[in-house]
Amino acid sequence: MIILDGKLVSVTRREQLKLRVKKFIESYRRSPQLVVVIVGENSASQIYVRNKIIACEAVGIKSTKIELPATCQQHELNVVIDRLNLDQEVDGVLVQLPLPKGLNENEINTRLSPYKDADGFTFNSLGHLWAGQPIIKPCTPQGVMNLLEHFKIPVAGKHAVVVGRSTIVGKPMAHLLTMADATVTLCHSKTPHLREHTLRADIVVVAAGQKHLLGKDDFKKGAVVVDVGMHGSGQGKGVTGDVRVHELQDWAYAATPVPGGVGPMTIATLLENTLILAEISQQKKQQKK
Ligand SMILES: NC(=O)c1ccc[n+]([C@@H]2O[C@H](COP(=O)([O-])OP(=O)(O)OC[C@H]3O[C@@H](n4cnc5c(N)ncnc54)[C@H](OP(=O)(O)O)[C@@H]3O)[C@@H](O)[C@H]2O)c1
């Protein structure tokens, strides 16, 4: 079984990105910049934000953290987003989720400009994606596509099943696979007889958020299995996914480990998205001249 080692691939991609960032800095005399907005004290969020900032610095992307108290009101958060939308030095903005109670995620998703949306979650970004004209693509699904591409897993003409229909993973994942000419079945918690679908698939992407939901009996021999699920601290040890991957040896053609599969690809894509947004911003500035 081929291990779809996202950790390894992300190292290669980050090295390539470092060179692209260097070129950007030489051309435009500034660094691409990602601003991470974090509201409240959620300890897991603090860890995720710290990791993203370290990842930015490692490739030469400037990162700035804006910390707001848990007592922050919606209008105060909106003012911050509006200011970042207008700031010419800011290329990407990421609002770390979940937001504390009382704050509305959808407000951010309608307010943040798609030209600043490094995560690719805003309604505007998703609309562009759905229309087949993506500005940038959501990090996790695009990370999966990059992983499949790296390992030369054919997608066109294949039958792919996506388990999970969230707006940030499942639905855009199904869309990206469709754009890559797979025939896609999108399953969710109300899908009767899930196994009947997964057993027929050449590629299964599991993003159900249910620890060890699927195992060998759910996949056909020779399937490619991508496990997006993440259960545990998010810090490596003890982290598991939605798939009982240990059962897949000598059964699947290829599968992702957890940790070290999709997770590192997600962060690499966030960095790549920030550079793409910075490049678009520079092109716009040139056009205005
Ligand atoms: N590795 C990464 O970088 C990364 C990034 C994002 C998320 N994740 C992980 O990926 C997982 C999914 O995240 P998410 O944000 O998409 O979760 P989510 O918003 O909770 O969505 C889960 C989806 O799975 C479906 N589902 C739940 N139980 C199911 C079952 N038994 N059979 C079939 N479908 C089922 C749900 O169906 P309904 O719509 O019917 O409720 C829903 O559509 C989580 O473990 C999360 O931590 C990892």
XYZ file of C-alpha atoms and ligand atoms in Angstrom:
337
model
C 0.000 0.000 0.000
C 1.282 3.423 -0.883
C 1.331 5.753 2.117
C 0.097 9.136 0.977
C 2.597 10.923 3.179
C 1.337 14.495 3.397
C 4.071 15.493 5.788
C 6.744 14.644 3.244
C 4.882 16.222 0.316
C 4.213 19.383 2.295
C 7.936 19.748 3.028
C 8.659 19.630 -0.714
C 5.851 22.069 -1.496
C 7.028 24.467 1.208
C 10.563 24.425 -0.194
C 9.154 25.308 -3.619
C 6.972 27.989 -2.039
C 9.965 29.503 -0.236
C 11.580 30.136 -3.628
C 8.370 31.643 -5.034
C 8.056 33.925 -1.985
C 11.699 34.996 -2.387
C 10.997 35.898 -6.003
C 7.884 37.823 -4.963
C 9.862 39.812 -2.380
C 12.575 40.615 -4.950
C 9.976 41.739 -7.491
C 7.745 43.814 -5.247
C 10.018 44.805 -2.353
C 7.580 43.518 0.230
C 6.633 40.213 1.836
C 3.254 38.594 1.326
C 1.334 39.008 4.555
C -1.201 36.777 6.311
C -3.200 38.199 9.202
C -4.691 35.710 11.621
C -7.580 36.939 13.732
C -8.262 34.999 16.902
C -11.119 35.782 19.231
C -11.106 34.465 22.796
C -8.934 31.984 24.630
C -9.745 28.585 23.028
C -6.537 26.631 23.725
C -6.778 24.386 20.631
C -7.251 27.497 18.468
C -4.193 29.099 20.078
C -2.128 26.030 19.089
C -3.473 26.023 15.506
C -2.742 29.745 15.151
C 0.770 29.363 16.532
C 1.473 26.543 14.061
C 0.203 28.617 11.153
C 2.367 31.577 12.160
C 5.469 29.384 12.460
C 4.668 27.857 9.046
C 4.384 31.328 7.487
C 7.692 32.484 8.913
C 9.451 29.361 7.637
C 8.626 30.240 4.015
C 9.132 34.012 4.314
C 5.475 35.033 4.559
C 4.942 37.813 7.079
C 2.294 36.891 9.613
C 0.459 39.098 12.044
C -1.808 37.956 14.842
C -4.748 40.073 15.935
C -6.092 38.899 19.273
C -9.533 40.016 20.372
C -11.096 39.261 23.740
C -13.918 36.703 24.066
C -16.143 39.644 25.056
C -15.651 41.171 21.579
C -18.944 42.254 19.986
C -19.899 41.433 16.401
C -19.655 45.075 15.291
C -16.119 45.296 16.706
C -15.057 42.183 14.800
C -16.724 43.577 11.671
C -14.680 46.788 11.970
C -11.475 44.723 12.092
C -12.518 42.741 8.985
C -13.477 45.916 7.098
C -10.120 47.478 7.945
C -8.215 44.374 6.792
C -10.244 44.285 3.552
C -8.931 47.760 2.748
C -5.346 47.316 3.922
C -3.093 47.136 0.838
C -0.300 45.481 2.831
C -2.516 42.576 3.877
C -2.847 39.738 1.371
C -4.565 36.994 3.311
C -6.864 37.037 6.313
C -7.851 34.029 8.347
C -10.383 34.176 11.146
C -9.704 31.216 13.415
C -12.801 29.150 14.113
C -14.755 28.421 16.192
C -15.774 31.910 17.261
C -17.006 32.400 20.838
C -20.757 32.231 21.413
C -22.607 35.358 20.300
C -20.404 35.936 17.250
C -21.690 34.948 13.847
C -19.400 33.048 11.473
C -21.709 33.801 8.552
C -21.209 37.525 9.102
C -17.471 36.983 8.493
C -18.190 34.758 5.509
C -20.210 37.488 3.837
C -17.952 40.366 4.897
C -14.405 39.215 4.171
C -13.297 39.980 0.617
C -12.659 36.871 -1.509
C -9.380 38.575 -2.454
C -8.274 38.354 1.209
C -9.833 34.999 2.039
C -6.817 32.714 2.505
C -8.980 29.831 3.770
C -11.348 29.967 0.795
C -14.396 29.644 3.078
C -16.295 32.857 2.374
C -19.548 32.658 0.442
C -18.025 34.786 -2.271
C -14.997 32.482 -2.618
C -17.226 29.409 -2.672
C -19.484 31.063 -5.263
C -16.479 31.623 -7.530
C -15.481 28.001 -7.015
C -18.981 26.712 -7.757
C -19.089 28.818 -10.918
C -15.867 27.165 -12.039
C -13.896 30.411 -11.649
C -12.074 29.946 -8.344
C -9.933 32.781 -6.989
C -8.400 30.403 -4.469
C -9.577 26.977 -3.383
C -10.427 25.887 0.180
C -7.266 24.644 1.897
C -8.185 21.131 2.988
C -9.892 19.929 -0.216
C -7.180 21.524 -2.350
C -4.551 19.931 -0.107
C -6.150 16.546 -0.859
C -6.076 17.257 -4.610
C -2.396 18.232 -4.366
C -1.645 15.032 -2.480
C -3.387 12.879 -5.115
C -1.545 14.729 -7.854
C 1.815 14.294 -6.151
C 1.355 10.524 -5.981
C 0.043 10.461 -9.559
C -3.282 8.981 -8.480
C -5.534 9.210 -11.527
C -8.770 11.084 -10.830
C -10.295 11.703 -14.270
C -12.873 9.089 -15.139
C -12.747 7.517 -11.665
C -15.639 7.087 -9.285
C -15.022 9.082 -6.118
C -17.107 8.972 -2.965
C -16.877 11.809 -0.464
C -18.224 11.071 3.012
C -19.285 14.360 4.637
C -20.969 17.431 3.189
C -19.637 20.307 5.284
C -19.151 23.627 3.549
C -15.441 23.708 4.339
C -14.475 20.133 3.478
C -17.018 17.716 1.991
C -18.869 19.897 -0.493
C -15.838 21.697 -1.965
C -13.982 18.356 -2.002
C -16.745 16.855 -4.142
C -16.618 19.920 -6.359
C -12.839 19.800 -6.878
C -13.021 16.098 -7.720
C -15.796 16.854 -10.211
C -13.684 19.640 -11.730
C -10.922 17.038 -12.109
C -13.367 14.868 -14.099
C -14.181 12.259 -11.464
C -17.754 11.023 -11.140
C -18.631 11.906 -7.590
C -21.091 10.589 -5.014
C -21.504 12.803 -1.960
C -22.621 10.931 1.173
C -23.658 12.211 4.597
C -25.214 11.084 7.844
C -28.616 10.538 6.233
C -27.212 8.333 3.445
C -28.717 4.855 3.865
C -26.296 1.947 3.429
C -23.148 4.074 3.216
C -21.039 0.984 2.572
C -22.842 0.275 -0.697
C -21.460 3.562 -1.984
C -17.945 3.405 -0.555
C -17.507 -0.197 -1.756
C -17.982 0.911 -5.350
C -15.536 3.800 -5.225
C -12.074 4.016 -6.734
C -11.300 6.958 -4.451
C -12.926 7.577 -1.061
C -12.400 10.824 0.827
C -13.696 10.536 4.371
C -14.545 13.751 6.227
C -17.282 12.665 8.616
C -15.676 13.641 11.904
C -16.490 10.173 13.310
C -13.500 8.400 14.791
C -12.719 5.071 13.055
C -16.030 5.100 11.167
C -14.750 3.089 8.197
C -12.396 0.119 7.781
C -11.310 -2.554 5.311
C -14.836 -3.950 4.777
C -16.029 -0.564 3.542
C -13.592 -0.268 0.641
C -13.038 -2.279 -2.491
C -9.630 -3.880 -2.967
C -7.263 -1.441 -4.586
C -9.169 1.692 -3.531
C -7.471 4.970 -2.702
C -8.529 6.128 0.760
C -8.044 9.686 1.988
C -8.831 10.321 5.638
C -9.524 13.956 6.486
C -10.809 13.179 9.980
C -8.818 14.337 12.949
C -9.525 13.262 16.495
C -7.277 14.083 19.404
C -5.169 16.989 20.471
C -4.004 17.979 16.992
C -0.415 17.671 18.220
C 0.616 14.367 16.668
C 0.597 11.694 19.389
C -2.751 9.997 19.933
C -4.358 11.672 16.939
C -6.532 9.363 14.854
C -8.849 9.728 11.905
C -12.202 8.589 10.540
C -10.651 5.465 8.988
C -9.145 2.380 10.636
C -6.131 2.744 8.403
C -4.223 -0.150 10.053
C -6.741 -2.529 8.398
C -5.919 -1.297 4.908
C -2.428 -2.728 4.491
C -2.504 -5.257 1.590
C -6.011 -4.043 0.729
C -6.001 -0.409 -0.361
C -3.849 0.791 -3.238
C -3.005 3.918 -1.256
C -4.112 5.616 1.957
C -3.276 8.631 4.082
C -1.882 8.269 7.593
C -3.350 10.293 10.464
C -1.501 12.286 11.595
C 0.802 13.214 8.729
C -1.656 12.930 5.835
C -4.134 15.658 5.004
C -3.300 17.939 7.965
C 0.151 19.133 6.752
C -1.258 19.533 3.219
C -3.919 21.890 4.580
C -1.325 24.209 6.114
C 0.850 24.100 2.990
C -2.176 25.100 0.910
C -2.960 27.990 3.254
C 0.547 29.344 2.614
C 0.199 28.815 -1.134
C -3.167 30.576 -1.102
C -1.629 33.571 0.670
C 0.995 33.891 -2.044
C -1.647 33.543 -4.783
C -3.662 36.370 -3.161
C -0.512 38.505 -2.868
C 0.224 37.947 -6.572
C -3.350 38.889 -7.517
C -3.089 42.017 -5.351
C 0.124 43.059 -7.129
C -1.446 42.435 -10.556
C -4.377 44.653 -9.581
C -2.011 47.397 -8.449
C -0.148 47.199 -11.791
C -3.428 47.425 -13.717
C -4.419 50.563 -11.797
C -1.159 52.327 -12.779
N -6.870 17.462 8.458
C -7.337 18.700 8.313
O -6.651 19.605 7.921
C -8.776 18.943 8.629
C -9.406 20.131 8.232
C -10.770 20.276 8.490
C -11.443 19.282 9.164
N -10.772 18.171 9.584
C -11.458 17.072 10.253
O -12.317 16.458 9.299
C -13.472 15.972 9.919
C -14.685 16.576 9.247
O -14.652 17.982 9.415
P -15.900 18.892 8.993
O -15.575 20.264 9.434
O -16.222 18.639 7.580
O -17.023 18.246 9.966
P -18.580 18.543 10.104
O -18.883 19.948 9.784
O -18.956 17.987 11.424
O -19.245 17.640 8.975
C -19.256 16.252 9.068
C -20.010 15.684 7.891
O -19.970 14.276 7.985
C -21.281 13.735 7.900
N -21.375 12.563 8.769
C -21.321 12.512 10.100
N -21.466 11.244 10.540
C -21.606 10.479 9.435
C -21.813 9.094 9.222
N -21.891 8.237 10.238
N -21.937 8.653 7.966
C -21.859 9.503 6.911
N -21.667 10.838 7.052
C -21.548 11.314 8.293
C -22.217 14.841 8.369
O -23.485 14.636 7.769
P -24.716 15.654 7.967
O -24.461 16.804 7.060
O -25.897 14.856 7.543
O -24.726 16.027 9.412
C -21.495 16.085 7.854
O -21.867 16.369 6.531
C -13.322 16.315 11.397
O -12.749 15.209 12.070
C -12.342 17.467 11.390
O -11.604 17.560 12.589
C -9.472 17.976 9.321
